[in-house]
mmCIF file with all atom_site columns, C-alpha atoms in Angstrom:
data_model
loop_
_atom_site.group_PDB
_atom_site.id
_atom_site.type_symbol
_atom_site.label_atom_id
_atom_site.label_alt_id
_atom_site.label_comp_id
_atom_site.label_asym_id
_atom_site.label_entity_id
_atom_site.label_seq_id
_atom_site.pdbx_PDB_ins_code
_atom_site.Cartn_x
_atom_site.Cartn_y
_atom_site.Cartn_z
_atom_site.occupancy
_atom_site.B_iso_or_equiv
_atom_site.pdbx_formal_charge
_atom_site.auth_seq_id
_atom_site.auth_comp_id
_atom_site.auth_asym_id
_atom_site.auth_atom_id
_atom_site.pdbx_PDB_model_num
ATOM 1   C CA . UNK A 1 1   ? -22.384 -6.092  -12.786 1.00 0.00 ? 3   UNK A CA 1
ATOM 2   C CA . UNK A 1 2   ? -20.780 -5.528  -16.476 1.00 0.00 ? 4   UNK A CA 1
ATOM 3   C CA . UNK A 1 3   ? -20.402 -1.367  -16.045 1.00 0.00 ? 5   UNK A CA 1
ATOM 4   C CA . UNK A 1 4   ? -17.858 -1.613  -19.399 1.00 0.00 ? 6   UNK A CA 1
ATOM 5   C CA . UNK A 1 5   ? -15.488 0.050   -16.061 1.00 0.00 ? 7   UNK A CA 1
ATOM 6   C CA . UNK A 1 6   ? -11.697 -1.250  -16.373 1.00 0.00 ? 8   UNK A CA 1
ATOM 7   C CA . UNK A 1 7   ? -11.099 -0.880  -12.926 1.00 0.00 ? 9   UNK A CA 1
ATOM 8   C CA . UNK A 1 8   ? -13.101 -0.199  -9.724  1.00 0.00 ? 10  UNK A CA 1
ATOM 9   C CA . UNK A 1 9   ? -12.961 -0.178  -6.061  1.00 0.00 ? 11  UNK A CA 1
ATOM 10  C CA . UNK A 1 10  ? -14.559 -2.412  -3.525  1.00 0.00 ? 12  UNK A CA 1
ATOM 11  C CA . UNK A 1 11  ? -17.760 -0.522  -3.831  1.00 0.00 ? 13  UNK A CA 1
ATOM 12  C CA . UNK A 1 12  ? -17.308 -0.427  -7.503  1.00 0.00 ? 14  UNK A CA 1
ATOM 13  C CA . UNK A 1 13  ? -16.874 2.959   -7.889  1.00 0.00 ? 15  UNK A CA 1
ATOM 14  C CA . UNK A 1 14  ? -14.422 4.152   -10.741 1.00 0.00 ? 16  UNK A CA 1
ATOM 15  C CA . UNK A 1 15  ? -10.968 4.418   -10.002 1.00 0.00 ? 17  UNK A CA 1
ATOM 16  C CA . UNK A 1 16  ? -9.240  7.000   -11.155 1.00 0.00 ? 18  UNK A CA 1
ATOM 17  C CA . UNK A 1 17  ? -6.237  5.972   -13.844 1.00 0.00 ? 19  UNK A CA 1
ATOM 18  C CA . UNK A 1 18  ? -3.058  7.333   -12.061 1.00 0.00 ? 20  UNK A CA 1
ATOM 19  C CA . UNK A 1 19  ? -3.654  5.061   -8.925  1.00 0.00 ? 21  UNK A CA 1
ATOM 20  C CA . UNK A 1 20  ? -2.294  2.584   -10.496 1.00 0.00 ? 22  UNK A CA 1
ATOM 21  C CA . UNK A 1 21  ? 0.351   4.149   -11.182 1.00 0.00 ? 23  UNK A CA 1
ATOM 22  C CA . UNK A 1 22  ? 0.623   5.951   -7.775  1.00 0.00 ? 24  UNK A CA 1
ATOM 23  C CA . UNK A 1 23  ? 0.545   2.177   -6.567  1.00 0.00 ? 25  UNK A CA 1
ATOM 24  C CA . UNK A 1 24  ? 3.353   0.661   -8.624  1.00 0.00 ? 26  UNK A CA 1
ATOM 25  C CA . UNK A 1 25  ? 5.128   3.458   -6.898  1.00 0.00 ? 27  UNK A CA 1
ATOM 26  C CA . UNK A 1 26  ? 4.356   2.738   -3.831  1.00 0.00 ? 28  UNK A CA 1
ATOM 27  C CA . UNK A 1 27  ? 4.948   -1.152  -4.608  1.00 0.00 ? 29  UNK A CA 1
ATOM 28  C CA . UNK A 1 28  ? 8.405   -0.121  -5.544  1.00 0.00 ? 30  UNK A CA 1
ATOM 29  C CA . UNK A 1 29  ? 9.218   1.934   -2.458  1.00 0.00 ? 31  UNK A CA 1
ATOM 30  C CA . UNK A 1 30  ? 8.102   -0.850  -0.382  1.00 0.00 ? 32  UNK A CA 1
ATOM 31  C CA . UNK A 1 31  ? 10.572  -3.469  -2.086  1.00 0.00 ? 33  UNK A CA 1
ATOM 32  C CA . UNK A 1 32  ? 13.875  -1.070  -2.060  1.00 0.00 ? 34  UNK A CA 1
ATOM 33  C CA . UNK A 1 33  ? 13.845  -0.983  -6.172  1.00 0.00 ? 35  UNK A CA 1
ATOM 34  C CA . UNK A 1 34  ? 14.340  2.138   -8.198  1.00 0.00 ? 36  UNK A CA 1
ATOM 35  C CA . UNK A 1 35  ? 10.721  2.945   -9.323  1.00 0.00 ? 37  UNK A CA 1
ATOM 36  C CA . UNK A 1 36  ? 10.531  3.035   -13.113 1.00 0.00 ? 38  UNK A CA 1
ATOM 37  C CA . UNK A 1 37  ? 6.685   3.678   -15.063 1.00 0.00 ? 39  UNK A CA 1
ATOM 38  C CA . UNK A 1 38  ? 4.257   1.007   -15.830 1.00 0.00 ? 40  UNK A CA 1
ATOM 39  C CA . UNK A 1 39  ? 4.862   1.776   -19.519 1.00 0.00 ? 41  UNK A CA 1
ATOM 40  C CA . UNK A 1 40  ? 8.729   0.708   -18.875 1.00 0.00 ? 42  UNK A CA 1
ATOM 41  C CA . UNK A 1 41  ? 7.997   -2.189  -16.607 1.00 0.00 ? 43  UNK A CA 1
ATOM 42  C CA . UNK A 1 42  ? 6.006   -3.856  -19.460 1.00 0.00 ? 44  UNK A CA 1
ATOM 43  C CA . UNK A 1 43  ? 8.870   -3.428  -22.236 1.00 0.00 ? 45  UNK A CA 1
ATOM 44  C CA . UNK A 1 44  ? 11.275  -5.270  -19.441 1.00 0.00 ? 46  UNK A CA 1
ATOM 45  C CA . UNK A 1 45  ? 8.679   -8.186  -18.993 1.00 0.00 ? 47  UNK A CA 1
ATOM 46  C CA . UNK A 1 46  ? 8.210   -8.882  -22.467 1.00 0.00 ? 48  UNK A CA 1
ATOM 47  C CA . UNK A 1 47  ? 11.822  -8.746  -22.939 1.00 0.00 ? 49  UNK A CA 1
ATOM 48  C CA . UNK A 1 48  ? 12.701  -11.015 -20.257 1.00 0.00 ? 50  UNK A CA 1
ATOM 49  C CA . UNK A 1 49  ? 10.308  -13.482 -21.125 1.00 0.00 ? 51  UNK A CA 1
ATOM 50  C CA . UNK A 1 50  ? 11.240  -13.477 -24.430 1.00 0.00 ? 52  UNK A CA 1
ATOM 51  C CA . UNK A 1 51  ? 15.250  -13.357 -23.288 1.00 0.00 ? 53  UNK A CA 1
ATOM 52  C CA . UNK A 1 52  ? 14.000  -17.063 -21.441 1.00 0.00 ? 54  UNK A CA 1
ATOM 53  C CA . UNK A 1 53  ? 12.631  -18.249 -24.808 1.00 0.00 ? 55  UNK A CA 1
ATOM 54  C CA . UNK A 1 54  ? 9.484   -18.260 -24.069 1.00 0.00 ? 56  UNK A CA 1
ATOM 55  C CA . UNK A 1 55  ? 6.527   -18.828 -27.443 1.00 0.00 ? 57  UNK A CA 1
ATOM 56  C CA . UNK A 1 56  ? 6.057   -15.689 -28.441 1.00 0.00 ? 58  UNK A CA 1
ATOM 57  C CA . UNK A 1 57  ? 2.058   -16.428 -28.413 1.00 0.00 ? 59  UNK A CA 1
ATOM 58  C CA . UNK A 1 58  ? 2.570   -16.703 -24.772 1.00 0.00 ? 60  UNK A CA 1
ATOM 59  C CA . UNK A 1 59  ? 4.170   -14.278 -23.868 1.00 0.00 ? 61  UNK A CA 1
ATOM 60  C CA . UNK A 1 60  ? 1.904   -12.060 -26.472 1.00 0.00 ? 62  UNK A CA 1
ATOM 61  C CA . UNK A 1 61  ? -1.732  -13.134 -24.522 1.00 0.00 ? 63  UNK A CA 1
ATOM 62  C CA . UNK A 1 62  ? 0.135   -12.472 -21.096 1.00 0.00 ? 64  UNK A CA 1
ATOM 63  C CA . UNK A 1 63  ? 0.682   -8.471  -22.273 1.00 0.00 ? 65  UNK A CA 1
ATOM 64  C CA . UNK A 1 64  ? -2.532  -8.620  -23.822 1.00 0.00 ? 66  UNK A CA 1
ATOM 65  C CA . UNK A 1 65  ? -1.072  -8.009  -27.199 1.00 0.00 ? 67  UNK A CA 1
ATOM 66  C CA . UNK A 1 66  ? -1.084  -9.057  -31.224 1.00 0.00 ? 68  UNK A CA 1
ATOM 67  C CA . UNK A 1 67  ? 2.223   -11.235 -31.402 1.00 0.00 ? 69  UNK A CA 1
ATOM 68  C CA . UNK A 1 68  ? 3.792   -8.804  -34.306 1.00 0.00 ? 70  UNK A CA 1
ATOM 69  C CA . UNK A 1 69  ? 2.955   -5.669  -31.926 1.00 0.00 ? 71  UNK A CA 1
ATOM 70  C CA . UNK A 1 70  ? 4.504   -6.964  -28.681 1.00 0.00 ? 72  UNK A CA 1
ATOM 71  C CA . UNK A 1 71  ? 7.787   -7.841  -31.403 1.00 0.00 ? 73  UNK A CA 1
ATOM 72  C CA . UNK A 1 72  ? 7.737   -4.515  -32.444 1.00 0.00 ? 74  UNK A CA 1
ATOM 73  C CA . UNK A 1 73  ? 8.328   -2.446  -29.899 1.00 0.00 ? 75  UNK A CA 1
ATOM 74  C CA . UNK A 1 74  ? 8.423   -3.911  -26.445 1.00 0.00 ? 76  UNK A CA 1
ATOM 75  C CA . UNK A 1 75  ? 11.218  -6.000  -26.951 1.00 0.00 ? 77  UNK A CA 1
ATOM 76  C CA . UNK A 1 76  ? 14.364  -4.780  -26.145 1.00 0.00 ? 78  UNK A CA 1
ATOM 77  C CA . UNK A 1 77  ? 17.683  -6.074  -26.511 1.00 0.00 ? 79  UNK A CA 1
ATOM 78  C CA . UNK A 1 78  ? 20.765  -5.969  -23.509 1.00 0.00 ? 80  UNK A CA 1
ATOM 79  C CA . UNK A 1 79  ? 23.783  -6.495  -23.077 1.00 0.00 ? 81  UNK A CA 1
ATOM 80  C CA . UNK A 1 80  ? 24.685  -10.245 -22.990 1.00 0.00 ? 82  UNK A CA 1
ATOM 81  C CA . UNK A 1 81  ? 22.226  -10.694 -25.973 1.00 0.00 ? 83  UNK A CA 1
ATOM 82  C CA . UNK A 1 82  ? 24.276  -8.044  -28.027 1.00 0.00 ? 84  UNK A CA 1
ATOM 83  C CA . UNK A 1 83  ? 27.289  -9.281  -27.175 1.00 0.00 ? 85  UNK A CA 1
ATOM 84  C CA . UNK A 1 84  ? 26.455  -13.049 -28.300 1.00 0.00 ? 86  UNK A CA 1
ATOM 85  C CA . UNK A 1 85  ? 24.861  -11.284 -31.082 1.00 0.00 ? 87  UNK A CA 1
ATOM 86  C CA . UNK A 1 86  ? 28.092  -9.576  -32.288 1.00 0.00 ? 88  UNK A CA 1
ATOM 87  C CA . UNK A 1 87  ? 30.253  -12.865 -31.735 1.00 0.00 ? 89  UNK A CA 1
ATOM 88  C CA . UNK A 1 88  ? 27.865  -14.829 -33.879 1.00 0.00 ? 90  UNK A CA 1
ATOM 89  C CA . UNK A 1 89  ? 28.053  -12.215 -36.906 1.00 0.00 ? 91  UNK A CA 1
ATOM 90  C CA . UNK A 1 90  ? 31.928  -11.771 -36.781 1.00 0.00 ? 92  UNK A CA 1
ATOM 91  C CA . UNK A 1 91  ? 32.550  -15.810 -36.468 1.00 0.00 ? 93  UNK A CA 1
ATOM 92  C CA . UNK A 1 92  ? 29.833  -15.991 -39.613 1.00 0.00 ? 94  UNK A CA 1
ATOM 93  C CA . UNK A 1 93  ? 31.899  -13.241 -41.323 1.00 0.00 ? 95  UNK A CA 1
ATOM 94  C CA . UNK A 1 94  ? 34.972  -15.220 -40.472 1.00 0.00 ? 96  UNK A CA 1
ATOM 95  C CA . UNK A 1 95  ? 33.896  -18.650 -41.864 1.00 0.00 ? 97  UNK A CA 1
ATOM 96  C CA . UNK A 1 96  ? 32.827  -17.085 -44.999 1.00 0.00 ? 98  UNK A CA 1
ATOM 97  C CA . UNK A 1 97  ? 35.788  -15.351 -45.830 1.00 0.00 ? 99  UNK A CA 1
ATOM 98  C CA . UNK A 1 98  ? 37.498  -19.101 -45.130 1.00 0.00 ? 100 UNK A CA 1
ATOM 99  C CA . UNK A 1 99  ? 35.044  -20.362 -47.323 1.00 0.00 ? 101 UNK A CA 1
ATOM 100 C CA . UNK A 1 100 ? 35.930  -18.362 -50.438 1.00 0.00 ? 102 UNK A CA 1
ATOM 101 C CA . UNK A 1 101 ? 39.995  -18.842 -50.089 1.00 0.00 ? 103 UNK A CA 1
ATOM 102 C CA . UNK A 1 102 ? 38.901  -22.423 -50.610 1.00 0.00 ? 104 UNK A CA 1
ATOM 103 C CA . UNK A 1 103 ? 37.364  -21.837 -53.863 1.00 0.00 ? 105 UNK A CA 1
#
């Protein structure tokens, strides 16, 4: 039965929002891991899936999201990322400052 409901119980009875939540913290007790919020896990799955190169389309319908919103602000980026980041901009720097004492 369509009830426009998100989420319901066996019964199919309303649940009440913060369960879920309540049960990702639970979830996380249970496996040893620091708990974080839901809100928080999402930005690190988009930004790991994106960090494997996955098409952004993908990873976009997975979150249930526009491509240009998940871009926005649930991707994030860390350290390794930053750091080959940074390398690439100062060895782009370098070769162009090569380039123009060969002019």
């Amino acid at each position: 039965m369509r009830d426009g409901l998100l989420s319901v119980d066996e019964p199919g009875d309303p649940i009440r929002p913060e369960w879920h939540s309540d049960e990702w913290r639970r979830a996380c007790k249970r496996a040893g891991v620091e708990p974080v919020t839901l809100h928080a896990a999402r930005h690190t799955s988009v930004s790991l899936m994106l960090d494997v190169r996955l098409p952004d389309h993908d990873v976009a319908e997975w979150h249930r999201h526009d491509g240009a919103v998940m871009r926005r602000p649930y991707s994030h980026a860390w350290g390794e990322g930053l750091r080959t980041a940074g390398t690439a901009f100062f060895d782009a720097i370098e070769a162009a400052g090569k380039g123009s004492e060969e002019v």
